[in-house]
mmCIF file of C-alpha atoms in Angstrom:
data_model
loop_
_atom_site.group_PDB
_atom_site.id
_atom_site.type_symbol
_atom_site.label_atom_id
_atom_site.label_comp_id
_atom_site.label_asym_id
_atom_site.label_seq_id
_atom_site.Cartn_x
_atom_site.Cartn_y
_atom_site.Cartn_z
ATOM 1 C CA LYS A 1 21.887 3.969 -15.817
ATOM 2 C CA ILE A 2 18.020 4.249 -16.475
ATOM 3 C CA GLY A 3 17.176 5.239 -12.857
ATOM 4 C CA GLU A 4 16.318 3.495 -9.531
ATOM 5 C CA ILE A 5 13.165 2.677 -7.595
ATOM 6 C CA ASP A 6 13.418 2.474 -3.691
ATOM 7 C CA ILE A 7 10.436 0.382 -2.918
ATOM 8 C CA ILE A 8 8.063 -1.671 -5.108
ATOM 9 C CA SER A 9 4.945 -2.823 -3.606
ATOM 10 C CA LYS A 10 1.227 -3.572 -4.120
ATOM 11 C CA ASP A 11 -1.766 -1.977 -2.511
ATOM 12 C CA ALA A 12 -4.675 -4.297 -3.563
ATOM 13 C CA GLU A 13 -4.226 -4.413 -7.399
ATOM 14 C CA ILE A 14 -2.163 -1.490 -7.761
ATOM 15 C CA LEU A 15 1.597 -1.447 -8.063
ATOM 16 C CA VAL A 16 3.123 1.150 -5.770
ATOM 17 C CA PHE A 17 6.509 2.697 -6.398
ATOM 18 C CA THR A 18 7.870 4.591 -3.489
ATOM 19 C CA GLU A 19 10.680 7.113 -3.365
ATOM 20 C CA VAL A 20 12.230 7.219 -0.015
ATOM 21 C CA LYS A 21 13.693 10.750 1.136
ATOM 22 C CA THR A 22 15.452 11.114 4.400
ATOM 23 C CA GLN A 23 16.513 14.293 6.354
ATOM 24 C CA THR A 24 17.895 15.020 9.850
ATOM 25 C CA THR A 25 15.922 16.865 12.772
ATOM 26 C CA GLY A 26 15.320 20.363 12.369
ATOM 27 C CA HIS A 27 13.981 20.019 8.802
ATOM 28 C CA GLY A 28 10.443 18.812 9.923
ATOM 29 C CA LEU A 29 8.144 16.670 8.095
ATOM 30 C CA GLY A 30 7.022 17.765 4.579
ATOM 31 C CA THR A 31 10.210 19.177 3.577
ATOM 32 C CA THR A 32 11.686 16.045 1.728
ATOM 33 C CA ARG A 33 9.407 16.072 -1.396
ATOM 34 C CA PRO A 34 11.111 19.127 -2.758
ATOM 35 C CA GLN A 35 14.216 17.090 -3.038
ATOM 36 C CA ILE A 36 12.481 15.213 -6.006
ATOM 37 C CA ASP A 37 13.363 17.659 -8.743
ATOM 38 C CA GLU A 38 12.282 17.232 -12.362
ATOM 39 C CA LYS A 39 15.489 15.323 -13.167
ATOM 40 C CA LYS A 40 14.926 12.849 -10.356
ATOM 41 C CA ARG A 41 11.281 12.486 -11.102
ATOM 42 C CA ASP A 42 12.120 11.802 -14.808
ATOM 43 C CA ARG A 43 14.778 9.069 -13.813
ATOM 44 C CA ILE A 44 12.174 7.386 -11.621
ATOM 45 C CA ILE A 45 9.382 7.536 -14.386
ATOM 46 C CA ASN A 46 11.889 5.922 -16.782
ATOM 47 C CA ALA A 47 12.971 3.191 -14.293
ATOM 48 C CA VAL A 48 9.221 2.474 -13.721
ATOM 49 C CA GLN A 49 8.652 2.145 -17.345
ATOM 50 C CA TYR A 50 11.602 -0.038 -17.817
ATOM 51 C CA TYR A 51 10.619 -2.245 -15.108
ATOM 52 C CA MET A 52 6.942 -2.582 -16.290
ATOM 53 C CA GLU A 53 8.021 -3.389 -19.731
ATOM 54 C CA SER A 54 10.777 -5.866 -18.864
ATOM 55 C CA HIS A 55 8.443 -7.736 -16.504
ATOM 56 C CA GLU A 56 5.534 -7.325 -19.032
ATOM 57 C CA LEU A 57 3.272 -5.934 -16.321
ATOM 58 C CA ASP A 58 -0.095 -4.401 -17.035
ATOM 59 C CA TYR A 59 -1.151 -2.929 -13.815
ATOM 60 C CA ASP A 60 -2.549 0.299 -12.582
ATOM 61 C CA PHE A 61 0.272 2.071 -10.546
ATOM 62 C CA ARG A 62 1.136 5.174 -8.496
ATOM 63 C CA PHE A 63 3.941 7.009 -7.183
ATOM 64 C CA ASP A 64 4.266 7.480 -3.339
ATOM 65 C CA VAL A 65 6.878 9.217 -1.234
ATOM 66 C CA ALA A 66 8.259 8.032 2.111
ATOM 67 C CA GLU A 67 9.617 10.781 4.295
ATOM 68 C CA VAL A 68 11.981 9.715 6.924
ATOM 69 C CA ILE A 69 13.242 12.221 9.623
ATOM 70 C CA LEU A 70 15.960 11.159 11.548
ATOM 71 C CA GLY A 71 17.124 12.579 14.849
ATOM 72 C CA SER A 72 17.318 11.738 18.701
ATOM 73 C CA GLY A 73 14.848 8.952 19.384
ATOM 74 C CA LYS A 74 12.645 7.170 17.003
ATOM 75 C CA PRO A 75 12.469 8.113 13.286
ATOM 76 C CA GLN A 76 9.425 9.784 12.083
ATOM 77 C CA ILE A 77 7.946 8.428 8.981
ATOM 78 C CA GLN A 78 5.295 9.451 6.747
ATOM 79 C CA ILE A 79 3.892 7.952 3.719
ATOM 80 C CA ILE A 80 2.348 10.229 1.170
ATOM 81 C CA LYS A 81 0.160 8.583 -1.382
ATOM 82 C CA ASP A 82 0.592 9.946 -4.895
ATOM 83 C CA GLY A 83 3.342 12.053 -3.397
ATOM 84 C CA MET A 84 4.982 12.712 -6.709
ATOM 85 C CA THR A 85 1.730 14.173 -8.318
ATOM 86 C CA GLY A 86 2.279 17.660 -9.291
ATOM 87 C CA TYR A 87 6.088 17.436 -9.716
#
């Protein structure tokens, strides 16, 4: 009900919360981030706050976006560090 977090990982001493967005061939890389609208962003932030509080964590953190483009052949994957910045 609060929201969901696709991937939680660490990069050195920084907690990384990654939103995974997928599209099919023809849309190209760089087009999945607009799928994260204000409502989605707020749900992610609420989920992160809940996660941090419920696990009593005190880490620096960032939000990344993983873009996955599916089509014929191997999927194209791009990780955008701080990918939600500016949303």
